[in-house]
CSV table of C-alpha atoms in Angstrom, one decimal:
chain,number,residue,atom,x,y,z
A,1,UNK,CA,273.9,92.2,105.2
A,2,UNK,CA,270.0,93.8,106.3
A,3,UNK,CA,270.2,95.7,109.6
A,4,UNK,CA,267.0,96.9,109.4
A,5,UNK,CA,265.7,99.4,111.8
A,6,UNK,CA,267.8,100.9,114.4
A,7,UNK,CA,268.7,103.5,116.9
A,8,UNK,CA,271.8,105.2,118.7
A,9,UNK,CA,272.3,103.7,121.8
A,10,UNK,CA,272.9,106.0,124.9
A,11,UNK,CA,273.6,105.5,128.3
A,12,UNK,CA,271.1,108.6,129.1
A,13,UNK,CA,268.0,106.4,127.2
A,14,UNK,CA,269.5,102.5,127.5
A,15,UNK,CA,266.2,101.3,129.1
A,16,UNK,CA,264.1,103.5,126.5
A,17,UNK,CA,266.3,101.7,123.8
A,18,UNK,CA,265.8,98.3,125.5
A,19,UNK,CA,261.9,98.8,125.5
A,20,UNK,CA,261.4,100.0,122.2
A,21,UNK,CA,259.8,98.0,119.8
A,22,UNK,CA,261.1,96.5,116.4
A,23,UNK,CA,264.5,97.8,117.2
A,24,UNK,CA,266.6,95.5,115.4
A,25,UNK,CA,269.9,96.7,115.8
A,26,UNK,CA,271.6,99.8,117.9
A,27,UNK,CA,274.6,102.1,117.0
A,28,UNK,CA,277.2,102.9,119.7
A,29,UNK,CA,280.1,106.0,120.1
A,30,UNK,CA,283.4,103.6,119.8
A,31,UNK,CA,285.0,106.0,122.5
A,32,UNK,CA,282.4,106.1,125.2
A,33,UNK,CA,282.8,102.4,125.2
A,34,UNK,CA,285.7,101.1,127.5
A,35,UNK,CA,287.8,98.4,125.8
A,36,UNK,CA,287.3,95.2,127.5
A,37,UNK,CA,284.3,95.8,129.5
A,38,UNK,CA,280.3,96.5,127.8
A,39,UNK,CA,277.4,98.3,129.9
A,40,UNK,CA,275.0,96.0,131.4
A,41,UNK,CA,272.4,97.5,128.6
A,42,UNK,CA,274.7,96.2,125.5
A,43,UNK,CA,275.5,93.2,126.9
A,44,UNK,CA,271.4,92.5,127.2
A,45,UNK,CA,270.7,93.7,124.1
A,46,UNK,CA,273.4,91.4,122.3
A,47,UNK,CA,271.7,88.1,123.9
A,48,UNK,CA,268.7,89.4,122.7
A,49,UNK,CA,270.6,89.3,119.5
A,50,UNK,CA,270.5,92.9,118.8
A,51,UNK,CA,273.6,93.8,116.9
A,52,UNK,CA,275.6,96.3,117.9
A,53,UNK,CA,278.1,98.6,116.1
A,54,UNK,CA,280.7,100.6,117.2
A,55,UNK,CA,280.5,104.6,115.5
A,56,UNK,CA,283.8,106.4,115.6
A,57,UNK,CA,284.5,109.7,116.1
A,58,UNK,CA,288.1,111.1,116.9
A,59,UNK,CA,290.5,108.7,114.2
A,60,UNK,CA,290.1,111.9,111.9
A,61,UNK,CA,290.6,110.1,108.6
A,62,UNK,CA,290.3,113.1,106.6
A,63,UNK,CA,293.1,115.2,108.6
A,64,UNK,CA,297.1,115.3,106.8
A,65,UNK,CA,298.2,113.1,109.2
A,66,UNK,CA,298.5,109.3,109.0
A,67,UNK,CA,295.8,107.5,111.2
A,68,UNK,CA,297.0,106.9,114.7
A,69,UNK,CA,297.6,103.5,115.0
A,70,UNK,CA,296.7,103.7,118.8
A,71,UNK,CA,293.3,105.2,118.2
A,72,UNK,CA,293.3,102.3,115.1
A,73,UNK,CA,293.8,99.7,118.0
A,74,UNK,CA,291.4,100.9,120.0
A,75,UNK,CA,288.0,101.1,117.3
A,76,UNK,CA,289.4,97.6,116.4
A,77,UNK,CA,288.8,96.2,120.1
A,78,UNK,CA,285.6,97.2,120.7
A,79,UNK,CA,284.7,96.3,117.1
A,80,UNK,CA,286.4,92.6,118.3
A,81,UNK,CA,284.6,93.3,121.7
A,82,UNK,CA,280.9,93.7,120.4
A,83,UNK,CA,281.2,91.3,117.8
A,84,UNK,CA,280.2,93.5,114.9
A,85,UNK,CA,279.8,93.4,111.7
A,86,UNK,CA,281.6,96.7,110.5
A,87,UNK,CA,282.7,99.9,112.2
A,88,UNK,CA,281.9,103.5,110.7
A,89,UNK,CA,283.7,106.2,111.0
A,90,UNK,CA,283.3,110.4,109.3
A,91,UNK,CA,284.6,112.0,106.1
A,92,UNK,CA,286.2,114.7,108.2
A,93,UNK,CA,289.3,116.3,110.2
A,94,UNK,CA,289.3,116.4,113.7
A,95,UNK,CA,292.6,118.0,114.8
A,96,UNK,CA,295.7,119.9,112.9
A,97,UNK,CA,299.1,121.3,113.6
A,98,UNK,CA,301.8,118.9,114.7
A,99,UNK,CA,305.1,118.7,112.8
A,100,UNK,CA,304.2,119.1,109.1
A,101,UNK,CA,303.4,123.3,109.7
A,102,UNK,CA,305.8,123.0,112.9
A,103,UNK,CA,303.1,124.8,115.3
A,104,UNK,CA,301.3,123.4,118.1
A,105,UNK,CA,298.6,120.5,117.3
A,106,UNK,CA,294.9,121.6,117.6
A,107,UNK,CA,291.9,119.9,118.6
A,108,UNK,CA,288.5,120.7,117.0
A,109,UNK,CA,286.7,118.9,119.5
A,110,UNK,CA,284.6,118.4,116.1
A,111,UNK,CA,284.2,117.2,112.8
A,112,UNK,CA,285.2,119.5,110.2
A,113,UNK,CA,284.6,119.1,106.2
A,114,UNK,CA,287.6,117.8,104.5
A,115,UNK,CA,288.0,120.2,100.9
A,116,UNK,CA,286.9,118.5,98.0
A,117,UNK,CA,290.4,118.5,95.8
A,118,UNK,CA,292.0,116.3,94.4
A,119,UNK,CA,294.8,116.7,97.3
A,120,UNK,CA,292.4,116.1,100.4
A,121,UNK,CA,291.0,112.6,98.0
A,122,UNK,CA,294.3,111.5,97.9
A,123,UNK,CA,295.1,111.7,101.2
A,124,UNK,CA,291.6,110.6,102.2
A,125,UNK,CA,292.1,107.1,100.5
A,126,UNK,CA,295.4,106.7,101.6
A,127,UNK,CA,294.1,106.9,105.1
A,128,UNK,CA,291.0,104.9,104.3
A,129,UNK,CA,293.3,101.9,102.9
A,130,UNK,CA,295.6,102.3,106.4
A,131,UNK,CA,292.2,101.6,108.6
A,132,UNK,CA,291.3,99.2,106.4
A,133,UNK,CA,293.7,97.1,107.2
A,134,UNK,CA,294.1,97.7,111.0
A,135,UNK,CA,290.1,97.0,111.3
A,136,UNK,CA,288.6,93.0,112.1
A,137,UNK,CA,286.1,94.2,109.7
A,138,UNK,CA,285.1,96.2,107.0
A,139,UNK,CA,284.8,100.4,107.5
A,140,UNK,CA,281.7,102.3,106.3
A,141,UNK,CA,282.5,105.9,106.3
A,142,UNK,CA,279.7,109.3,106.9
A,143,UNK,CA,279.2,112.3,105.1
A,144,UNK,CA,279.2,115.2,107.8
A,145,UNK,CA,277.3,118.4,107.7
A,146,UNK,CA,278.9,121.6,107.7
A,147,UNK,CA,279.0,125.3,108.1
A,148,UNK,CA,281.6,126.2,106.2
A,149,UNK,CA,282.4,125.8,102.8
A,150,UNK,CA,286.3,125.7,101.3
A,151,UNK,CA,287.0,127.6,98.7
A,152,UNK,CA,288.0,126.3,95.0
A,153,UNK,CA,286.4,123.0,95.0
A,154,UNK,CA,287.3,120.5,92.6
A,155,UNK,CA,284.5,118.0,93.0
A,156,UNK,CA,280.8,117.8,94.5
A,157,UNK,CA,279.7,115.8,97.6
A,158,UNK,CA,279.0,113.0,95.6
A,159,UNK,CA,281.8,113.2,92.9
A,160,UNK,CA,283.8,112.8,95.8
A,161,UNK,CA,282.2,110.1,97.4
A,162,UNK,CA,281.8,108.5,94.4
A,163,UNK,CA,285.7,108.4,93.5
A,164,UNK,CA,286.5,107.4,97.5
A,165,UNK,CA,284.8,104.4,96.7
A,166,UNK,CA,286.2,104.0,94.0
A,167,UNK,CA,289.3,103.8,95.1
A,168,UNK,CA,289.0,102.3,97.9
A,169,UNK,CA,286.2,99.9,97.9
A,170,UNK,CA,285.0,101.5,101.5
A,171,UNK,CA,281.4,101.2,102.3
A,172,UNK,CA,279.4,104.4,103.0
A,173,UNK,CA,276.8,105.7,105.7
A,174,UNK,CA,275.0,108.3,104.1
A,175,UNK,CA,273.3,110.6,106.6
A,176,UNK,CA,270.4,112.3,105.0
A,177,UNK,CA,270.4,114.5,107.6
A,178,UNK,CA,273.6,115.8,107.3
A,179,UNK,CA,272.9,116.4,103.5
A,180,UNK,CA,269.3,118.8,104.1
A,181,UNK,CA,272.1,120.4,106.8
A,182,UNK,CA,274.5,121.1,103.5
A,183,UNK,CA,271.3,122.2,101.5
A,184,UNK,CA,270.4,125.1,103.7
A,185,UNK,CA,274.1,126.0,104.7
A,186,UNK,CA,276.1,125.4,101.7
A,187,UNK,CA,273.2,125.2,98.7
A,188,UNK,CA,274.4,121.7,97.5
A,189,UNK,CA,271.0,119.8,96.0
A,190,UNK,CA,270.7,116.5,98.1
A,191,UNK,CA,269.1,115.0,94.7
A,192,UNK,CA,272.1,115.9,92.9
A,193,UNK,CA,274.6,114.1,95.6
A,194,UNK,CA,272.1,111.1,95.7
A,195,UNK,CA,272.4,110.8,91.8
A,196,UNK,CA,276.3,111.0,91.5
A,197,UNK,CA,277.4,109.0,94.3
A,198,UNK,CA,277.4,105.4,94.6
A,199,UNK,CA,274.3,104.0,96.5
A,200,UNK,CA,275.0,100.3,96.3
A,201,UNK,CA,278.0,100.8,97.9
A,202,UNK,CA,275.6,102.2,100.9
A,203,UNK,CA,276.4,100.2,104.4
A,204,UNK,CA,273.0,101.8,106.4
A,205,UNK,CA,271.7,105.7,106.6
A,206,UNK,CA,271.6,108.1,109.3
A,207,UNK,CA,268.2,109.9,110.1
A,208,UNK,CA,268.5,113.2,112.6
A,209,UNK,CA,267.3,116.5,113.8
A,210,UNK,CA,267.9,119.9,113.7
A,211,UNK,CA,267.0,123.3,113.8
A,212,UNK,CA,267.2,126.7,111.5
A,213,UNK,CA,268.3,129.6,113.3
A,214,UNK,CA,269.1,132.6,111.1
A,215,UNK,CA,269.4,131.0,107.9
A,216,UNK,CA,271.8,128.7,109.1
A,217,UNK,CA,270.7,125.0,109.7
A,218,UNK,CA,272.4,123.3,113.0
A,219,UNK,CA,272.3,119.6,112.8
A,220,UNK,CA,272.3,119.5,116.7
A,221,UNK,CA,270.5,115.4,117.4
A,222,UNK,CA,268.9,117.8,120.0
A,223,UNK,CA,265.8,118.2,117.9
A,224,UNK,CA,263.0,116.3,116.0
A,225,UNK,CA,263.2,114.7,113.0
A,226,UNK,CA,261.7,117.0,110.0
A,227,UNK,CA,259.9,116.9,107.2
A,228,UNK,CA,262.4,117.7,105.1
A,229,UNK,CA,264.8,115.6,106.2
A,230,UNK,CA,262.0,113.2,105.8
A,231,UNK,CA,262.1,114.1,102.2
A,232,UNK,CA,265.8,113.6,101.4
A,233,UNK,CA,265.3,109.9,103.2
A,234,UNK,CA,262.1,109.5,100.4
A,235,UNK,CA,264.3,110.7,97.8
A,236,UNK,CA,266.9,108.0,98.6
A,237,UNK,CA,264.7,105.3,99.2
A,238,UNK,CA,263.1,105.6,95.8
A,239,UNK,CA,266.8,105.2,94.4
A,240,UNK,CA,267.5,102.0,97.1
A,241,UNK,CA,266.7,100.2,99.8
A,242,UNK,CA,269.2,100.5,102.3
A,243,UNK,CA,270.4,97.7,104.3
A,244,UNK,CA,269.3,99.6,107.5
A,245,UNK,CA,268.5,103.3,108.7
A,246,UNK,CA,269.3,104.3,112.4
A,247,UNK,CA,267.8,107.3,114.1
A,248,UNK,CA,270.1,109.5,116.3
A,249,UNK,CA,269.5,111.4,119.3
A,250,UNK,CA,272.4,112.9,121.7
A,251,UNK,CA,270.9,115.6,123.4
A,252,UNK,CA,267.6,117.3,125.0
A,253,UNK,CA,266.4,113.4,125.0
A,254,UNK,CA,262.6,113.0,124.5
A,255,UNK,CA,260.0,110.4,126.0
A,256,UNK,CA,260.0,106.5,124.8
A,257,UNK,CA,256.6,107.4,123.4
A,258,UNK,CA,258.1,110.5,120.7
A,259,UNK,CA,261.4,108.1,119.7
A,260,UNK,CA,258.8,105.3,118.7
A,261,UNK,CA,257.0,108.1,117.1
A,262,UNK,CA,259.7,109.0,115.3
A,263,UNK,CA,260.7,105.5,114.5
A,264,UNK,CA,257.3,105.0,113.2
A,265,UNK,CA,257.7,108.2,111.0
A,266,UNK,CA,261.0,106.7,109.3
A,267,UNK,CA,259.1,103.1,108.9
A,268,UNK,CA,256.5,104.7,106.9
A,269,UNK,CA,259.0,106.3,104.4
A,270,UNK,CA,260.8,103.2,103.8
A,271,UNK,CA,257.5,101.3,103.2
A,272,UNK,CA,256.5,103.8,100.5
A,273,UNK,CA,259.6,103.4,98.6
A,274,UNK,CA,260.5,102.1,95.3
A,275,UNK,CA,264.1,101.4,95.0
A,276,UNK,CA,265.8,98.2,94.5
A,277,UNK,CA,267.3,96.3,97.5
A,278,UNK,CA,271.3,96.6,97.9
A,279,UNK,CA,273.4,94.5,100.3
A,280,UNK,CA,276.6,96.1,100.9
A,281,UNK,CA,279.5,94.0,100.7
A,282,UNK,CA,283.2,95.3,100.8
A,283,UNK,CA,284.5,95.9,97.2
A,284,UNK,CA,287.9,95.0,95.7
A,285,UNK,CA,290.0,97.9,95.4
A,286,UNK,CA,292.6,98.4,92.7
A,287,UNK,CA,296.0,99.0,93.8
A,288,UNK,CA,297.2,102.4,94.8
A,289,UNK,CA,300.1,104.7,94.0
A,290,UNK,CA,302.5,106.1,96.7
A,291,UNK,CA,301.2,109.2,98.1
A,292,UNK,CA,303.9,112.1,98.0
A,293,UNK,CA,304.5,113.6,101.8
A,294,UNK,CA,304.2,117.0,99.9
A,295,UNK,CA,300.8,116.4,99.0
A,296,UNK,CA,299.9,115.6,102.5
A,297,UNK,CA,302.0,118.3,103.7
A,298,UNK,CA,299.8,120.8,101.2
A,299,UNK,CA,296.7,119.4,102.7
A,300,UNK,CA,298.3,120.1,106.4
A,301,UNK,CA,299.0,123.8,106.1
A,302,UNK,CA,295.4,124.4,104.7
A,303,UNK,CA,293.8,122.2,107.3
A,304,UNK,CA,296.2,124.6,109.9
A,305,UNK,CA,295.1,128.0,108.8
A,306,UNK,CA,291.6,127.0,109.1
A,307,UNK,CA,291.4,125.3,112.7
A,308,UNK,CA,293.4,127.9,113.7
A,309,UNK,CA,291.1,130.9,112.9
A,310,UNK,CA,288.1,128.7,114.3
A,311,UNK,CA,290.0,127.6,117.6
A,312,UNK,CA,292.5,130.6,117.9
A,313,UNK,CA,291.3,133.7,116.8
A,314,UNK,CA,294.2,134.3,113.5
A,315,UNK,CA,292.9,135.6,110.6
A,316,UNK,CA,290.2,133.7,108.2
A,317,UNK,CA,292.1,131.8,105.2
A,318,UNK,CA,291.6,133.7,101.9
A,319,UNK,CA,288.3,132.8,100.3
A,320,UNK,CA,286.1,131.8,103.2
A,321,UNK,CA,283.4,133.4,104.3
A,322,UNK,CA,283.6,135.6,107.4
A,323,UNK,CA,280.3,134.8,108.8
A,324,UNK,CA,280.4,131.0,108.5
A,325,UNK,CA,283.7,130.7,110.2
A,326,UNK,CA,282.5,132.7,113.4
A,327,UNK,CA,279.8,130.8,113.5
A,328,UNK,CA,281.4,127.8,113.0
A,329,UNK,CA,284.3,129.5,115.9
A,330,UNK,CA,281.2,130.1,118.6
A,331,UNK,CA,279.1,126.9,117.6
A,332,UNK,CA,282.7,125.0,118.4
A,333,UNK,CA,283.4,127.2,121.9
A,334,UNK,CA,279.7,125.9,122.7
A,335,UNK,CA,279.8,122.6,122.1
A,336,UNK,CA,283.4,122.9,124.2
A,337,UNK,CA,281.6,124.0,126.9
A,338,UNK,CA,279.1,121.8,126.6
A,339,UNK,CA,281.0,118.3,126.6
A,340,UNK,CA,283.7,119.5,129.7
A,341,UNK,CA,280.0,120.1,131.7
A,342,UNK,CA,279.4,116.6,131.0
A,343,UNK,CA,283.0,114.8,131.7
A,344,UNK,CA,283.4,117.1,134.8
A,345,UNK,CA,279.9,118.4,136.1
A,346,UNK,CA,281.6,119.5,139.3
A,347,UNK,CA,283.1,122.5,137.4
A,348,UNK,CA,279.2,123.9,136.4
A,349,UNK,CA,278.1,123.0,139.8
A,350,UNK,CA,281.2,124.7,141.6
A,351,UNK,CA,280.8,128.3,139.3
A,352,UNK,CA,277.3,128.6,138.9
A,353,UNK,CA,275.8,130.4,136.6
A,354,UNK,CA,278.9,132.0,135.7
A,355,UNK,CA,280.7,128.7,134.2
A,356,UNK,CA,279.5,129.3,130.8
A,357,UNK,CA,280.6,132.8,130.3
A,358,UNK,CA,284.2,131.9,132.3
A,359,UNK,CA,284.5,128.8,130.3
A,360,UNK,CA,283.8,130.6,126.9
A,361,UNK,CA,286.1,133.7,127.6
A,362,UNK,CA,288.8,131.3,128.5
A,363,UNK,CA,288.6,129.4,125.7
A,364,UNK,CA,288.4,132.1,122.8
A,365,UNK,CA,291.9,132.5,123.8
A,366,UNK,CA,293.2,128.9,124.6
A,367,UNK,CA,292.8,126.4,122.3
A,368,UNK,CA,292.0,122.4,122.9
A,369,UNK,CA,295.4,121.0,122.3
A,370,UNK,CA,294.8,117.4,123.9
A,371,UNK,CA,291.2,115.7,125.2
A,372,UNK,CA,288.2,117.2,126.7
A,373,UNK,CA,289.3,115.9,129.8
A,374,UNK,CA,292.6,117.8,129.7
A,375,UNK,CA,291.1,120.5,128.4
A,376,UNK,CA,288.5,120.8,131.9
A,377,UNK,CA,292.0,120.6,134.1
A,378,UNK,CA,293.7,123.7,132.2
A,379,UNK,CA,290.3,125.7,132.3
A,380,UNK,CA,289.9,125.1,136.0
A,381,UNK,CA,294.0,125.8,136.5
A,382,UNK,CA,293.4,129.1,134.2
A,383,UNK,CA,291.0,130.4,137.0
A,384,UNK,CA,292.9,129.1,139.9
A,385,UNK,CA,295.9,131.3,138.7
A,386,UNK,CA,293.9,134.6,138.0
A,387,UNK,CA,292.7,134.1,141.6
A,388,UNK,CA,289.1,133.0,140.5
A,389,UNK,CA,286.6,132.2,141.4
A,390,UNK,CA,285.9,135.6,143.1
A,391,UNK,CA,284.2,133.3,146.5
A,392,UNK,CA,286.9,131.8,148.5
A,393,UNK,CA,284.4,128.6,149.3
A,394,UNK,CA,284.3,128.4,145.7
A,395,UNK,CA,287.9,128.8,144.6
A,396,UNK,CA,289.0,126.3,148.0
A,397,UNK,CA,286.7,123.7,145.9
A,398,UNK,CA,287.8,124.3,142.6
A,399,UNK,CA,291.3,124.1,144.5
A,400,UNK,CA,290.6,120.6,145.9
A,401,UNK,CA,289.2,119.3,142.5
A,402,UNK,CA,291.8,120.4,140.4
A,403,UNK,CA,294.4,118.7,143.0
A,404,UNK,CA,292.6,115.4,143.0
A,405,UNK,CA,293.2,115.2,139.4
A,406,UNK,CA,296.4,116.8,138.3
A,407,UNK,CA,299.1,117.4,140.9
A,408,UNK,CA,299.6,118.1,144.5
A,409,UNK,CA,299.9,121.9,144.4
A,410,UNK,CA,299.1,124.6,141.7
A,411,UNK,CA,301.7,125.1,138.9
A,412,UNK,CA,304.9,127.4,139.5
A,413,UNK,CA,305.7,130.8,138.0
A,414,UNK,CA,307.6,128.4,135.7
A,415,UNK,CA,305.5,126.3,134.8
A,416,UNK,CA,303.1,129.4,134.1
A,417,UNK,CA,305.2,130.7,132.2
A,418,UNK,CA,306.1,128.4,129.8
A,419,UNK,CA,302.2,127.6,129.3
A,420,UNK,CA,301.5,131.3,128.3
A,421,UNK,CA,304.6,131.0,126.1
A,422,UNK,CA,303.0,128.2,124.4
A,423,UNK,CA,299.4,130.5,124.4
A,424,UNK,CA,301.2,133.1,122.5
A,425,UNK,CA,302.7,130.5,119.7
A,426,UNK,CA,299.4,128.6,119.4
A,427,UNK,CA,297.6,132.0,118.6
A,428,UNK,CA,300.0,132.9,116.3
């Protein structure tokens, strides 16, 4: 199937989207979408016969678990809901804990590289076959960019990506973006993962900005496009044709004029290319073997350690670099703060100034254990117990928002205490 050109669909830019030219298909987050009813935006741009496809981002496909069959339900409606062709999803984990390491479950509120072993491929495909067969329609999967880097590899980005589809027969979205990101953070040549993985298998590409900050690249869809990211597009496109290539933007949106601009900019790569056209299609994939719990039980503890020292402050996993993983911790505390601004703004506009550093300090000690949502009730009940904020207009409106959305009266010493009870075992 040819998508051709497209862009991600936000509710922040719909009527830029609408207006832009020689947009012939649009990209949606499955979650922001509610399950039985589209934005007035989408449902315009489907009579227009602009396809829409739902973009994944919490089933965590790479984690130990299984896949969640409600969150597996869910991508499948809006997939049913939008009438698209495929779904996509990331090569990444999103939460650990749970039952297999018998400690708390822990939310990234991100997506995290998934080790390239043997292990974490096994587990990967038996996930990937388990989707498969939930979904209306077939799965393209993205290659994330990273911070971090695990420690005793077994395979490169595209060895890996290579044998998923393999074994699987799952499309890929192959975000060129993501792979300048691993360039400058993890030294991996984005020629070398272009050779060795499969690009026929290729379902559409990703295009996306960034920025460098102290020799570590942030791959934030806050900035422009660059040149170099340009580059790794060129390189692929003299290997193939993609059946489409979508540009992303989530934050710090600009004017209609600079996203044509940059639409114009990817256009002209494309056009200069060289590579054979390529169609995906969903592949045949040869029967699988049943996958030992141990193995996924291996891939959980690892998975656990790390999460834990990004989101809880326990030591850093032999072999991992220091640096990278506070990073990674304060980049994940950031975006954290960031989202639960978005889902409640009344908590920024009730602190002031001082919501950032409050929201921060409370969460370098409390991890996300359920949804950003959740997680905007416990920081606001966090303050209400110290006695905070400091300004009793403040702390009365805090009060009166927390109680219109979790319970009548503050929690009880005994509820309190059980909470910091759990605290301690999470940080553990």
């Amino acid at each position: 199937m040819k998508l051709g050109i497209g862009i991600g669909w936000r509710p922040e830019i719909a009527a830029e989207v609408e207006a832009l030219p020689g947009i012939d298909w649009v990209e949606a987050v499955a979650e922001n979408l509610c399950a039985d009813h589209l934005p007035d935006s989408l449902v315009r741009l489907r009579e227009r016969g602009v396809t829409v496809i739902p973009h994944g981002v919490s089933l965590g496909l790479g984690g130990a678990d299984r896949p969640d069959p409600g969150r597996l339900a869910d991508l499948a409606a809006r997939a049913t809901l939008l009438g698209a062709p495929l779904v996509t999803e990331h090569i990444a984990f999103v939460r650990a804990g749970g039952a297999r390491t018998g400690s708390p479950v822990l939310e990234a509120g991100h997506l995290l590289p998934v080790p390239r072993t043997r292990a974490a491929l096994d587990v990967l495909c038996e996930n990937v076959r388990i989707a498969q067969e939930a979904l209306p329609v077939p799965l393209a999967l993205e290659n994330i960019a990273a911070l971090i880097s695990w420690p005793d590899e077994e395979l490169t980005e595209g060895q890996f990506l290579a044998e998923l589809v393999g074994r699987t027969g799952v499309r890929l979205l192959i975000d060129v973006a993501n792979l300048h990101t691993n360039h400058v953070n993890r030294g991996e040549d984005p020629a070398t993962a272009l050779d060795e993985l499969p690009v026929e298998a290729i379902a559409y590409v990703h295009v996306a900005g960034g920025i460098e900050k102290d020799g570590v690249w942030h791959d934030t869809h806050a900035h422009p496009v660059t040149a170099p990211v340009l580059d790794v597009l060129a390189a692929l496109r003299s290997r193939v044709d993609p059946p489409g290539v979508l540009l992303e933007r989530d934050e710090a949106f600009p004017p209609a004029g600079e996203l044509a601009g940059e639409l114009d900019a990817i256009r002209g790569v494309l056009e200069k290319g060289e590579g054979a056209s390529a169609a995906w299609a969903t592949a045949e994939a040869p029967p699988a073997p049943l996958l030992a719990e141990s193995v996924r039980d291996g891939v959980a503890v690892a998975q656990t350690a790390l999460l834990s020292a990004l989101v809880a402050g326990t030591p850093a996993p032999k072999g991992f670099d220091r640096r990278r993983l506070g990073v990674q911790s304060r980049a994940l505390a950031a975006k954290r703060a960031d989202v639960v601004a978005k889902v409640a703004p009344e908590l920024p506009e009730i602190l002031g100034d001082g919501y950032r550093a409050a929201f921060l300090a409370y969460a370098g000690a409390r991890p996300m254990t359920a949804g950003y949502r959740r997680d905007a009730l416990d920081f606001a009940e966090h303050l209400l117990v110290a006695g905070r904020p400091e300004d009793d207009a403040a702390r009365r409106r805090l009060t009166y928002w927390w109680r219109d959305r979790a319970a009548p009266r503050p929690p009880g010493r005994a509820t309190r205490l059980a909470r910091a009870a759990r605290s301690v075992l999470v940080g553990r």
